[in-house]
Amino acid sequence: MSGATRASEESIQKHSKSFALASRVLPDEARVHAIALYAWCRRADDAVDLVPREEQEVALNTLSSELRDVYMDNALDDPILALFQQTVRARALPIRYPQDLLVGMEMDVRGQRYDSMEQLLEYCYYVAGCVGLMMCHAMGVKDERALANAVHLGIAMQITNICRDVEEDWGRDRLYIPDDVLTECGCAGLADRLGRPFPKAARYPVAEAIACLLDEAERFYRSGDAGLTALSWRCAMAIRTARRVYSSIGQRLRRVDCDPLAGRQYVPLSRKLVLLTASIVASMTELPTRLSRGGGSAVSIPTRVLSFPDDVLPLEAHSESLSRPKHE
């Protein structure tokens, strides 16, 4: 294992224990590429979030310049960038997807306000859905229709993160719950109060809004599930584990009535291990069906490049069962 790969694994252990657990069951090659992608995404996120606000735009410009160097095949001194470059080469990763991630970061830097659910879904694509597409290149897919499902799974996970982190985000002068959802719950214009203490009167309306967002996340999780059969069984096992851990965060939020001030909800290791075991069983159960469809464990690198929103929304238009024949 290279020093860069080891450092990347340590980053995953520190910042995303859920992904770290899921990644352990990936095949070796897919695991190396998934770790490289995660490490680059983490590095980019930290480069913006861990500097003063007045320096964030410069940080974004630096990330864009580095990305050009990666894709121009220039020599790179940074080990994480060099590792990411190897994955870009080996897995034919389109530049659009990492560029899309930087667009999502720019939305945070400029203090994007979210008036509608459509605007929130756009943000979720740019910070998470495009990561699902990158992971499709890392792991390979048997059916490119599953690319849209991967986007939906990333969106679902990001909505869950938003629901979990309302209080933390408020402390950073950020509010992702759309105003149209807040208005329906009796709390219109809440974003106008950013920069001040979280208003006590908003506590229960925001809890209702969180519950609404969790319902929306479940719709996207179900579509994400439909794409798992396009992955090899071990990759499907890993993604299924991560999905179940994330959706369990939503379940724990519901246990505290989605109260935004109840403290950060997390899934304990014992529960994660139960979910991992259930994912192993589910993936093993799928093996006869996979074999009957032919193709064994063969995978391929996607050639289609998706764009938002046409290729992924509305949800229903891109959630057909992969068991159906491809359209001619």
PDB file of C-alpha atoms in Angstrom, residues 46-328:
ATOM      1  CA  ASP A  46     -11.343  20.856   3.757  1.00  0.00           C
ATOM      2  CA  ALA A  47      -9.499  23.287   1.467  1.00  0.00           C
ATOM      3  CA  VAL A  48     -12.612  25.476   1.449  1.00  0.00           C
ATOM      4  CA  ASP A  49     -14.243  24.837   4.820  1.00  0.00           C
ATOM      5  CA  LEU A  50     -11.100  25.113   6.946  1.00  0.00           C
ATOM      6  CA  VAL A  51      -9.985  28.559   5.780  1.00  0.00           C
ATOM      7  CA  PRO A  52     -11.439  31.972   6.719  1.00  0.00           C
ATOM      8  CA  ARG A  53     -14.453  33.021   4.676  1.00  0.00           C
ATOM      9  CA  GLU A  54     -12.535  35.751   2.882  1.00  0.00           C
ATOM     10  CA  GLU A  55     -10.052  33.139   1.592  1.00  0.00           C
ATOM     11  CA  GLN A  56     -12.586  30.589   0.349  1.00  0.00           C
ATOM     12  CA  GLU A  57     -12.916  31.974  -3.168  1.00  0.00           C
ATOM     13  CA  VAL A  58      -9.139  31.822  -3.613  1.00  0.00           C
ATOM     14  CA  ALA A  59      -9.210  28.239  -2.323  1.00  0.00           C
ATOM     15  CA  LEU A  60     -11.844  27.328  -4.928  1.00  0.00           C
ATOM     16  CA  ASN A  61      -9.732  28.852  -7.694  1.00  0.00           C
ATOM     17  CA  THR A  62      -6.748  26.811  -6.500  1.00  0.00           C
ATOM     18  CA  LEU A  63      -8.824  23.619  -6.559  1.00  0.00           C
ATOM     19  CA  SER A  64      -9.937  24.363 -10.116  1.00  0.00           C
ATOM     20  CA  SER A  65      -6.337  24.938 -11.181  1.00  0.00           C
ATOM     21  CA  GLU A  66      -5.249  21.677  -9.552  1.00  0.00           C
ATOM     22  CA  LEU A  67      -8.052  19.827 -11.302  1.00  0.00           C
ATOM     23  CA  ARG A  68      -6.826  21.112 -14.664  1.00  0.00           C
ATOM     24  CA  ASP A  69      -3.344  19.835 -13.805  1.00  0.00           C
ATOM     25  CA  VAL A  70      -4.793  16.423 -12.950  1.00  0.00           C
ATOM     26  CA  TYR A  71      -6.586  16.134 -16.279  1.00  0.00           C
ATOM     27  CA  MET A  72      -3.705  17.581 -18.321  1.00  0.00           C
ATOM     28  CA  ASP A  73      -1.609  14.730 -16.897  1.00  0.00           C
ATOM     29  CA  ASN A  74       0.874  17.138 -15.339  1.00  0.00           C
ATOM     30  CA  ALA A  75       3.316  15.913 -12.703  1.00  0.00           C
ATOM     31  CA  LEU A  76       1.872  16.408  -9.211  1.00  0.00           C
ATOM     32  CA  ASP A  77       3.723  16.691  -5.906  1.00  0.00           C
ATOM     33  CA  ASP A  78       0.684  16.309  -3.655  1.00  0.00           C
ATOM     34  CA  PRO A  79       0.231  12.557  -2.989  1.00  0.00           C
ATOM     35  CA  ILE A  80      -3.565  12.720  -2.827  1.00  0.00           C
ATOM     36  CA  LEU A  81      -3.736  14.567  -6.139  1.00  0.00           C
ATOM     37  CA  ALA A  82      -1.337  12.037  -7.675  1.00  0.00           C
ATOM     38  CA  LEU A  83      -3.480   9.154  -6.388  1.00  0.00           C
ATOM     39  CA  PHE A  84      -6.620  10.826  -7.746  1.00  0.00           C
ATOM     40  CA  GLN A  85      -4.885  11.309 -11.097  1.00  0.00           C
ATOM     41  CA  GLN A  86      -4.185   7.568 -11.291  1.00  0.00           C
ATOM     42  CA  THR A  87      -7.892   6.871 -10.788  1.00  0.00           C
ATOM     43  CA  VAL A  88      -8.848   9.490 -13.399  1.00  0.00           C
ATOM     44  CA  ARG A  89      -6.615   7.691 -15.909  1.00  0.00           C
ATOM     45  CA  ALA A  90      -7.536   4.134 -14.987  1.00  0.00           C
ATOM     46  CA  ARG A  91     -11.286   4.634 -14.719  1.00  0.00           C
ATOM     47  CA  ALA A  92     -11.848   7.245 -17.486  1.00  0.00           C
ATOM     48  CA  LEU A  93     -13.407   9.663 -15.009  1.00  0.00           C
ATOM     49  CA  PRO A  94     -15.061  12.594 -16.859  1.00  0.00           C
ATOM     50  CA  ILE A  95     -13.854  15.998 -15.684  1.00  0.00           C
ATOM     51  CA  ARG A  96     -17.448  17.199 -15.481  1.00  0.00           C
ATOM     52  CA  TYR A  97     -18.117  15.285 -12.253  1.00  0.00           C
ATOM     53  CA  PRO A  98     -15.301  16.719 -10.089  1.00  0.00           C
ATOM     54  CA  GLN A  99     -16.042  20.117 -11.631  1.00  0.00           C
ATOM     55  CA  ASP A 100     -19.660  19.698 -10.557  1.00  0.00           C
ATOM     56  CA  LEU A 101     -18.509  19.044  -6.992  1.00  0.00           C
ATOM     57  CA  LEU A 102     -16.618  22.349  -7.022  1.00  0.00           C
ATOM     58  CA  VAL A 103     -19.815  24.045  -8.225  1.00  0.00           C
ATOM     59  CA  GLY A 104     -21.550  22.725  -5.111  1.00  0.00           C
ATOM     60  CA  MET A 105     -18.783  24.098  -2.923  1.00  0.00           C
ATOM     61  CA  GLU A 106     -19.125  27.454  -4.652  1.00  0.00           C
ATOM     62  CA  MET A 107     -22.819  27.465  -3.738  1.00  0.00           C
ATOM     63  CA  ASP A 108     -21.790  27.268  -0.081  1.00  0.00           C
ATOM     64  CA  VAL A 109     -19.108  29.928  -0.459  1.00  0.00           C
ATOM     65  CA  ARG A 110     -21.536  32.444  -1.935  1.00  0.00           C
ATOM     66  CA  GLY A 111     -24.179  31.681   0.717  1.00  0.00           C
ATOM     67  CA  GLN A 112     -26.808  30.190  -1.579  1.00  0.00           C
ATOM     68  CA  ARG A 113     -30.366  30.501  -0.274  1.00  0.00           C
ATOM     69  CA  TYR A 114     -32.862  27.708  -0.910  1.00  0.00           C
ATOM     70  CA  ASP A 115     -36.367  28.908  -1.654  1.00  0.00           C
ATOM     71  CA  SER A 116     -37.650  25.649  -3.132  1.00  0.00           C
ATOM     72  CA  MET A 117     -37.169  21.907  -3.025  1.00  0.00           C
ATOM     73  CA  GLU A 118     -35.954  22.070  -6.620  1.00  0.00           C
ATOM     74  CA  GLN A 119     -33.095  24.336  -5.562  1.00  0.00           C
ATOM     75  CA  LEU A 120     -32.191  21.996  -2.718  1.00  0.00           C
ATOM     76  CA  LEU A 121     -32.118  18.986  -5.051  1.00  0.00           C
ATOM     77  CA  GLU A 122     -29.802  20.920  -7.346  1.00  0.00           C
ATOM     78  CA  TYR A 123     -27.436  21.557  -4.426  1.00  0.00           C
ATOM     79  CA  CYS A 124     -27.617  17.907  -3.353  1.00  0.00           C
ATOM     80  CA  TYR A 125     -26.658  16.826  -6.861  1.00  0.00           C
ATOM     81  CA  TYR A 126     -23.626  19.108  -6.948  1.00  0.00           C
ATOM     82  CA  VAL A 127     -22.257  18.080  -3.550  1.00  0.00           C
ATOM     83  CA  ALA A 128     -23.258  14.396  -3.469  1.00  0.00           C
ATOM     84  CA  GLY A 129     -25.047  13.116  -6.557  1.00  0.00           C
ATOM     85  CA  CYS A 130     -22.002  13.715  -8.732  1.00  0.00           C
ATOM     86  CA  VAL A 131     -19.942  11.761  -6.178  1.00  0.00           C
ATOM     87  CA  GLY A 132     -22.251   8.805  -6.840  1.00  0.00           C
ATOM     88  CA  LEU A 133     -21.390   9.118 -10.532  1.00  0.00           C
ATOM     89  CA  MET A 134     -17.666   9.168  -9.737  1.00  0.00           C
ATOM     90  CA  MET A 135     -18.093   6.040  -7.636  1.00  0.00           C
ATOM     91  CA  CYS A 136     -19.757   4.334 -10.617  1.00  0.00           C
ATOM     92  CA  HIS A 137     -16.483   4.805 -12.466  1.00  0.00           C
ATOM     93  CA  ALA A 138     -14.475   3.525  -9.497  1.00  0.00           C
ATOM     94  CA  MET A 139     -16.607   0.386  -9.189  1.00  0.00           C
ATOM     95  CA  GLY A 140     -17.867  -0.189 -12.725  1.00  0.00           C
ATOM     96  CA  VAL A 141     -21.473  -0.863 -13.701  1.00  0.00           C
ATOM     97  CA  LYS A 142     -23.159  -3.482 -15.884  1.00  0.00           C
ATOM     98  CA  ASP A 143     -26.008  -1.206 -16.951  1.00  0.00           C
ATOM     99  CA  GLU A 144     -25.586   2.532 -17.494  1.00  0.00           C
ATOM    100  CA  ARG A 145     -29.203   3.140 -16.560  1.00  0.00           C
ATOM    101  CA  ALA A 146     -27.963   2.682 -12.989  1.00  0.00           C
ATOM    102  CA  LEU A 147     -26.028   5.952 -13.217  1.00  0.00           C
ATOM    103  CA  ALA A 148     -29.212   7.889 -12.446  1.00  0.00           C
ATOM    104  CA  ASN A 149     -29.862   5.597  -9.481  1.00  0.00           C
ATOM    105  CA  ALA A 150     -26.388   6.391  -8.163  1.00  0.00           C
ATOM    106  CA  VAL A 151     -27.201  10.100  -8.323  1.00  0.00           C
ATOM    107  CA  HIS A 152     -30.446   9.483  -6.450  1.00  0.00           C
ATOM    108  CA  LEU A 153     -28.628   7.600  -3.710  1.00  0.00           C
ATOM    109  CA  GLY A 154     -26.145  10.456  -3.304  1.00  0.00           C
ATOM    110  CA  ILE A 155     -29.008  12.955  -3.103  1.00  0.00           C
ATOM    111  CA  ALA A 156     -30.767  10.834  -0.474  1.00  0.00           C
ATOM    112  CA  MET A 157     -27.631  10.678   1.663  1.00  0.00           C
ATOM    113  CA  GLN A 158     -27.101  14.431   1.398  1.00  0.00           C
ATOM    114  CA  ILE A 159     -30.692  15.168   2.430  1.00  0.00           C
ATOM    115  CA  THR A 160     -30.102  12.919   5.447  1.00  0.00           C
ATOM    116  CA  ASN A 161     -26.948  14.862   6.300  1.00  0.00           C
ATOM    117  CA  ILE A 162     -28.883  18.128   6.065  1.00  0.00           C
ATOM    118  CA  CYS A 163     -31.575  16.816   8.399  1.00  0.00           C
ATOM    119  CA  ARG A 164     -28.978  15.651  10.920  1.00  0.00           C
ATOM    120  CA  ASP A 165     -26.909  18.854  10.879  1.00  0.00           C
ATOM    121  CA  VAL A 166     -29.516  21.631  11.090  1.00  0.00           C
ATOM    122  CA  GLU A 167     -28.221  23.017  14.394  1.00  0.00           C
ATOM    123  CA  GLU A 168     -24.559  22.688  13.369  1.00  0.00           C
ATOM    124  CA  ASP A 169     -25.215  24.357  10.012  1.00  0.00           C
ATOM    125  CA  TRP A 170     -27.133  27.169  11.698  1.00  0.00           C
ATOM    126  CA  GLY A 171     -24.026  27.912  13.752  1.00  0.00           C
ATOM    127  CA  ARG A 172     -22.153  28.318  10.446  1.00  0.00           C
ATOM    128  CA  ASP A 173     -24.793  30.714   9.091  1.00  0.00           C
ATOM    129  CA  ARG A 174     -26.218  28.074   6.767  1.00  0.00           C
ATOM    130  CA  LEU A 175     -29.764  26.781   6.342  1.00  0.00           C
ATOM    131  CA  TYR A 176     -30.540  24.167   3.717  1.00  0.00           C
ATOM    132  CA  ILE A 177     -34.193  23.417   4.467  1.00  0.00           C
ATOM    133  CA  PRO A 178     -36.067  25.114   1.592  1.00  0.00           C
ATOM    134  CA  ASP A 179     -38.288  28.048   2.416  1.00  0.00           C
ATOM    135  CA  ASP A 180     -41.270  26.478   0.650  1.00  0.00           C
ATOM    136  CA  VAL A 181     -41.081  23.490   3.011  1.00  0.00           C
ATOM    137  CA  LEU A 182     -40.633  25.777   6.025  1.00  0.00           C
ATOM    138  CA  THR A 183     -43.590  27.882   4.900  1.00  0.00           C
ATOM    139  CA  GLU A 184     -45.827  24.807   4.763  1.00  0.00           C
ATOM    140  CA  CYS A 185     -44.707  24.008   8.318  1.00  0.00           C
ATOM    141  CA  GLY A 186     -45.437  27.519   9.593  1.00  0.00           C
ATOM    142  CA  CYS A 187     -41.910  28.909   9.647  1.00  0.00           C
ATOM    143  CA  ALA A 188     -41.489  31.082   6.558  1.00  0.00           C
ATOM    144  CA  GLY A 189     -38.442  33.321   6.181  1.00  0.00           C
ATOM    145  CA  LEU A 190     -36.307  31.512   8.739  1.00  0.00           C
ATOM    146  CA  ALA A 191     -33.135  32.124   6.695  1.00  0.00           C
ATOM    147  CA  ASP A 192     -33.551  35.858   7.360  1.00  0.00           C
ATOM    148  CA  ARG A 193     -32.564  35.164  10.975  1.00  0.00           C
ATOM    149  CA  LEU A 194     -29.259  33.494  10.209  1.00  0.00           C
ATOM    150  CA  GLY A 195     -26.424  34.965  12.246  1.00  0.00           C
ATOM    151  CA  ARG A 196     -28.566  35.091  15.386  1.00  0.00           C
ATOM    152  CA  PRO A 197     -29.338  32.359  17.935  1.00  0.00           C
ATOM    153  CA  PHE A 198     -31.670  29.662  16.659  1.00  0.00           C
ATOM    154  CA  PRO A 199     -35.202  30.952  17.432  1.00  0.00           C
ATOM    155  CA  LYS A 200     -37.008  28.838  20.008  1.00  0.00           C
ATOM    156  CA  ALA A 201     -40.318  29.360  18.235  1.00  0.00           C
ATOM    157  CA  ALA A 202     -38.887  27.660  15.140  1.00  0.00           C
ATOM    158  CA  ARG A 203     -37.945  24.443  16.932  1.00  0.00           C
ATOM    159  CA  TYR A 204     -41.108  22.443  16.301  1.00  0.00           C
ATOM    160  CA  PRO A 205     -41.924  23.810  12.824  1.00  0.00           C
ATOM    161  CA  VAL A 206     -38.358  22.935  11.783  1.00  0.00           C
ATOM    162  CA  ALA A 207     -38.814  19.444  13.245  1.00  0.00           C
ATOM    163  CA  GLU A 208     -41.874  19.040  11.022  1.00  0.00           C
ATOM    164  CA  ALA A 209     -39.862  20.250   8.039  1.00  0.00           C
ATOM    165  CA  ILE A 210     -37.087  17.754   8.814  1.00  0.00           C
ATOM    166  CA  ALA A 211     -39.659  14.960   8.838  1.00  0.00           C
ATOM    167  CA  CYS A 212     -40.832  16.098   5.392  1.00  0.00           C
ATOM    168  CA  LEU A 213     -37.270  16.051   4.067  1.00  0.00           C
ATOM    169  CA  LEU A 214     -36.700  12.570   5.475  1.00  0.00           C
ATOM    170  CA  ASP A 215     -39.785  11.387   3.595  1.00  0.00           C
ATOM    171  CA  GLU A 216     -38.288  12.877   0.425  1.00  0.00           C
ATOM    172  CA  ALA A 217     -34.967  11.163   1.130  1.00  0.00           C
ATOM    173  CA  GLU A 218     -36.725   7.793   1.358  1.00  0.00           C
ATOM    174  CA  ARG A 219     -38.046   8.218  -2.189  1.00  0.00           C
ATOM    175  CA  PHE A 220     -34.501   8.755  -3.433  1.00  0.00           C
ATOM    176  CA  TYR A 221     -33.129   5.869  -1.349  1.00  0.00           C
ATOM    177  CA  ARG A 222     -35.620   3.502  -2.987  1.00  0.00           C
ATOM    178  CA  SER A 223     -34.472   4.573  -6.429  1.00  0.00           C
ATOM    179  CA  GLY A 224     -30.859   4.141  -5.332  1.00  0.00           C
ATOM    180  CA  ASP A 225     -31.655   0.590  -4.262  1.00  0.00           C
ATOM    181  CA  ALA A 226     -32.954  -0.212  -7.754  1.00  0.00           C
ATOM    182  CA  GLY A 227     -29.500   0.365  -9.222  1.00  0.00           C
ATOM    183  CA  LEU A 228     -27.534  -1.948  -6.943  1.00  0.00           C
ATOM    184  CA  THR A 229     -27.883  -4.970  -9.223  1.00  0.00           C
ATOM    185  CA  ALA A 230     -25.805  -3.119 -11.843  1.00  0.00           C
ATOM    186  CA  LEU A 231     -22.797  -3.397  -9.505  1.00  0.00           C
ATOM    187  CA  SER A 232     -20.751  -6.492  -8.768  1.00  0.00           C
ATOM    188  CA  TRP A 233     -22.108  -8.278  -5.725  1.00  0.00           C
ATOM    189  CA  ARG A 234     -19.282  -7.113  -3.461  1.00  0.00           C
ATOM    190  CA  CYS A 235     -19.615  -3.489  -4.579  1.00  0.00           C
ATOM    191  CA  ALA A 236     -23.374  -3.752  -4.102  1.00  0.00           C
ATOM    192  CA  MET A 237     -22.753  -5.107  -0.612  1.00  0.00           C
ATOM    193  CA  ALA A 238     -20.574  -2.112   0.264  1.00  0.00           C
ATOM    194  CA  ILE A 239     -22.979   0.481  -1.139  1.00  0.00           C
ATOM    195  CA  ARG A 240     -25.962  -1.256   0.459  1.00  0.00           C
ATOM    196  CA  THR A 241     -24.163  -1.072   3.817  1.00  0.00           C
ATOM    197  CA  ALA A 242     -23.451   2.647   3.466  1.00  0.00           C
ATOM    198  CA  ARG A 243     -27.039   3.257   2.374  1.00  0.00           C
ATOM    199  CA  ARG A 244     -28.476   1.404   5.359  1.00  0.00           C
ATOM    200  CA  VAL A 245     -26.221   3.225   7.813  1.00  0.00           C
ATOM    201  CA  TYR A 246     -27.220   6.597   6.386  1.00  0.00           C
ATOM    202  CA  SER A 247     -30.933   5.842   6.334  1.00  0.00           C
ATOM    203  CA  SER A 248     -30.582   4.676   9.954  1.00  0.00           C
ATOM    204  CA  ILE A 249     -29.529   8.222  10.828  1.00  0.00           C
ATOM    205  CA  GLY A 250     -32.937   9.317   9.599  1.00  0.00           C
ATOM    206  CA  GLN A 251     -34.590   6.651  11.747  1.00  0.00           C
ATOM    207  CA  ARG A 252     -32.737   7.944  14.793  1.00  0.00           C
ATOM    208  CA  LEU A 253     -33.818  11.487  14.010  1.00  0.00           C
ATOM    209  CA  ARG A 254     -37.415  10.300  13.995  1.00  0.00           C
ATOM    210  CA  ARG A 255     -36.877   8.714  17.422  1.00  0.00           C
ATOM    211  CA  VAL A 256     -36.230  12.189  18.838  1.00  0.00           C
ATOM    212  CA  ASP A 257     -39.191  13.596  16.865  1.00  0.00           C
ATOM    213  CA  CYS A 258     -36.781  15.228  14.374  1.00  0.00           C
ATOM    214  CA  ASP A 259     -35.936  17.835  17.010  1.00  0.00           C
ATOM    215  CA  PRO A 260     -33.159  20.015  15.497  1.00  0.00           C
ATOM    216  CA  LEU A 261     -31.858  20.849  18.986  1.00  0.00           C
ATOM    217  CA  ALA A 262     -31.734  17.270  20.324  1.00  0.00           C
ATOM    218  CA  GLY A 263     -28.026  16.883  19.520  1.00  0.00           C
ATOM    219  CA  ARG A 264     -26.239  15.141  16.683  1.00  0.00           C
ATOM    220  CA  GLN A 265     -27.655  11.704  15.955  1.00  0.00           C
ATOM    221  CA  TYR A 266     -25.313   8.894  15.001  1.00  0.00           C
ATOM    222  CA  VAL A 267     -25.398   5.145  14.426  1.00  0.00           C
ATOM    223  CA  PRO A 268     -23.338   3.197  16.995  1.00  0.00           C
ATOM    224  CA  LEU A 269     -20.816   0.620  15.815  1.00  0.00           C
ATOM    225  CA  SER A 270     -22.911  -2.282  17.116  1.00  0.00           C
ATOM    226  CA  ARG A 271     -25.801  -1.208  14.909  1.00  0.00           C
ATOM    227  CA  LYS A 272     -23.483  -0.657  11.934  1.00  0.00           C
ATOM    228  CA  LEU A 273     -22.242  -4.225  12.261  1.00  0.00           C
ATOM    229  CA  VAL A 274     -25.825  -5.493  12.272  1.00  0.00           C
ATOM    230  CA  LEU A 275     -26.481  -3.504   9.100  1.00  0.00           C
ATOM    231  CA  LEU A 276     -23.291  -4.830   7.507  1.00  0.00           C
ATOM    232  CA  THR A 277     -24.377  -8.403   8.269  1.00  0.00           C
ATOM    233  CA  ALA A 278     -27.824  -7.760   6.802  1.00  0.00           C
ATOM    234  CA  SER A 279     -26.220  -6.291   3.678  1.00  0.00           C
ATOM    235  CA  ILE A 280     -23.995  -9.344   3.272  1.00  0.00           C
ATOM    236  CA  VAL A 281     -27.016 -11.632   3.521  1.00  0.00           C
ATOM    237  CA  ALA A 282     -29.009  -9.544   1.028  1.00  0.00           C
ATOM    238  CA  SER A 283     -26.148  -9.485  -1.466  1.00  0.00           C
ATOM    239  CA  MET A 284     -25.585 -13.234  -1.158  1.00  0.00           C
ATOM    240  CA  THR A 285     -29.301 -13.813  -1.688  1.00  0.00           C
ATOM    241  CA  GLU A 286     -29.065 -11.909  -4.980  1.00  0.00           C
ATOM    242  CA  LEU A 287     -26.332 -14.155  -6.371  1.00  0.00           C
ATOM    243  CA  PRO A 288     -28.624 -16.722  -8.095  1.00  0.00           C
ATOM    244  CA  THR A 289     -30.527 -13.898  -9.809  1.00  0.00           C
ATOM    245  CA  ARG A 290     -27.288 -12.260 -10.924  1.00  0.00           C
ATOM    246  CA  LEU A 291     -25.980 -15.536 -12.341  1.00  0.00           C
ATOM    247  CA  SER A 292     -29.248 -16.238 -14.149  1.00  0.00           C
ATOM    248  CA  ARG A 293     -28.936 -12.897 -15.961  1.00  0.00           C
ATOM    249  CA  GLY A 294     -25.492 -13.837 -17.197  1.00  0.00           C
ATOM    250  CA  GLY A 295     -22.350 -11.774 -17.213  1.00  0.00           C
ATOM    251  CA  GLY A 296     -21.022 -13.136 -13.952  1.00  0.00           C
ATOM    252  CA  SER A 297     -19.099 -10.473 -12.091  1.00  0.00           C
ATOM    253  CA  ALA A 298     -18.021  -8.582 -15.229  1.00  0.00           C
ATOM    254  CA  VAL A 299     -18.148  -4.816 -14.952  1.00  0.00           C
ATOM    255  CA  SER A 300     -17.443  -1.976 -17.342  1.00  0.00           C
ATOM    256  CA  ILE A 301     -16.459   1.660 -17.094  1.00  0.00           C
ATOM    257  CA  PRO A 302     -19.356   3.983 -17.994  1.00  0.00           C
ATOM    258  CA  THR A 303     -19.068   5.902 -21.241  1.00  0.00           C
ATOM    259  CA  ARG A 304     -22.214   7.995 -20.852  1.00  0.00           C
ATOM    260  CA  VAL A 305     -21.782  11.352 -19.066  1.00  0.00           C
ATOM    261  CA  LEU A 306     -24.871  12.548 -17.200  1.00  0.00           C
ATOM    262  CA  SER A 307     -25.909  16.153 -16.719  1.00  0.00           C
ATOM    263  CA  PHE A 308     -28.219  17.701 -14.151  1.00  0.00           C
ATOM    264  CA  PRO A 309     -31.205  17.894 -14.130  1.00  0.00           C
ATOM    265  CA  ASP A 310     -32.298  16.339 -17.422  1.00  0.00           C
ATOM    266  CA  ASP A 311     -30.603  12.979 -16.931  1.00  0.00           C
ATOM    267  CA  VAL A 312     -31.682  12.421 -13.323  1.00  0.00           C
ATOM    268  CA  LEU A 313     -34.925  14.339 -12.659  1.00  0.00           C
ATOM    269  CA  PRO A 314     -37.820  14.028 -12.251  1.00  0.00           C
ATOM    270  CA  LEU A 315     -37.209  11.038 -10.027  1.00  0.00           C
ATOM    271  CA  GLU A 316     -39.950   8.870 -11.489  1.00  0.00           C
ATOM    272  CA  ALA A 317     -38.643   9.253 -15.037  1.00  0.00           C
ATOM    273  CA  HIS A 318     -35.311   7.684 -14.125  1.00  0.00           C
ATOM    274  CA  SER A 319     -36.303   4.998 -11.618  1.00  0.00           C
ATOM    275  CA  GLU A 320     -37.351   2.142 -13.881  1.00  0.00           C
ATOM    276  CA  SER A 321     -36.423  -1.350 -12.818  1.00  0.00           C
ATOM    277  CA  LEU A 322     -33.116  -2.548 -14.225  1.00  0.00           C
ATOM    278  CA  SER A 323     -34.695  -5.958 -14.631  1.00  0.00           C
ATOM    279  CA  ARG A 324     -36.562  -4.606 -17.644  1.00  0.00           C
ATOM    280  CA  PRO A 325     -34.893  -4.792 -21.067  1.00  0.00           C
ATOM    281  CA  LYS A 326     -33.027  -1.720 -22.225  1.00  0.00           C
ATOM    282  CA  HIS A 327     -34.878   0.506 -24.615  1.00  0.00           C
ATOM    283  CA  GLU A 328     -33.738   0.219 -28.171  1.00  0.00           C
TER     284      GLU A 328
END
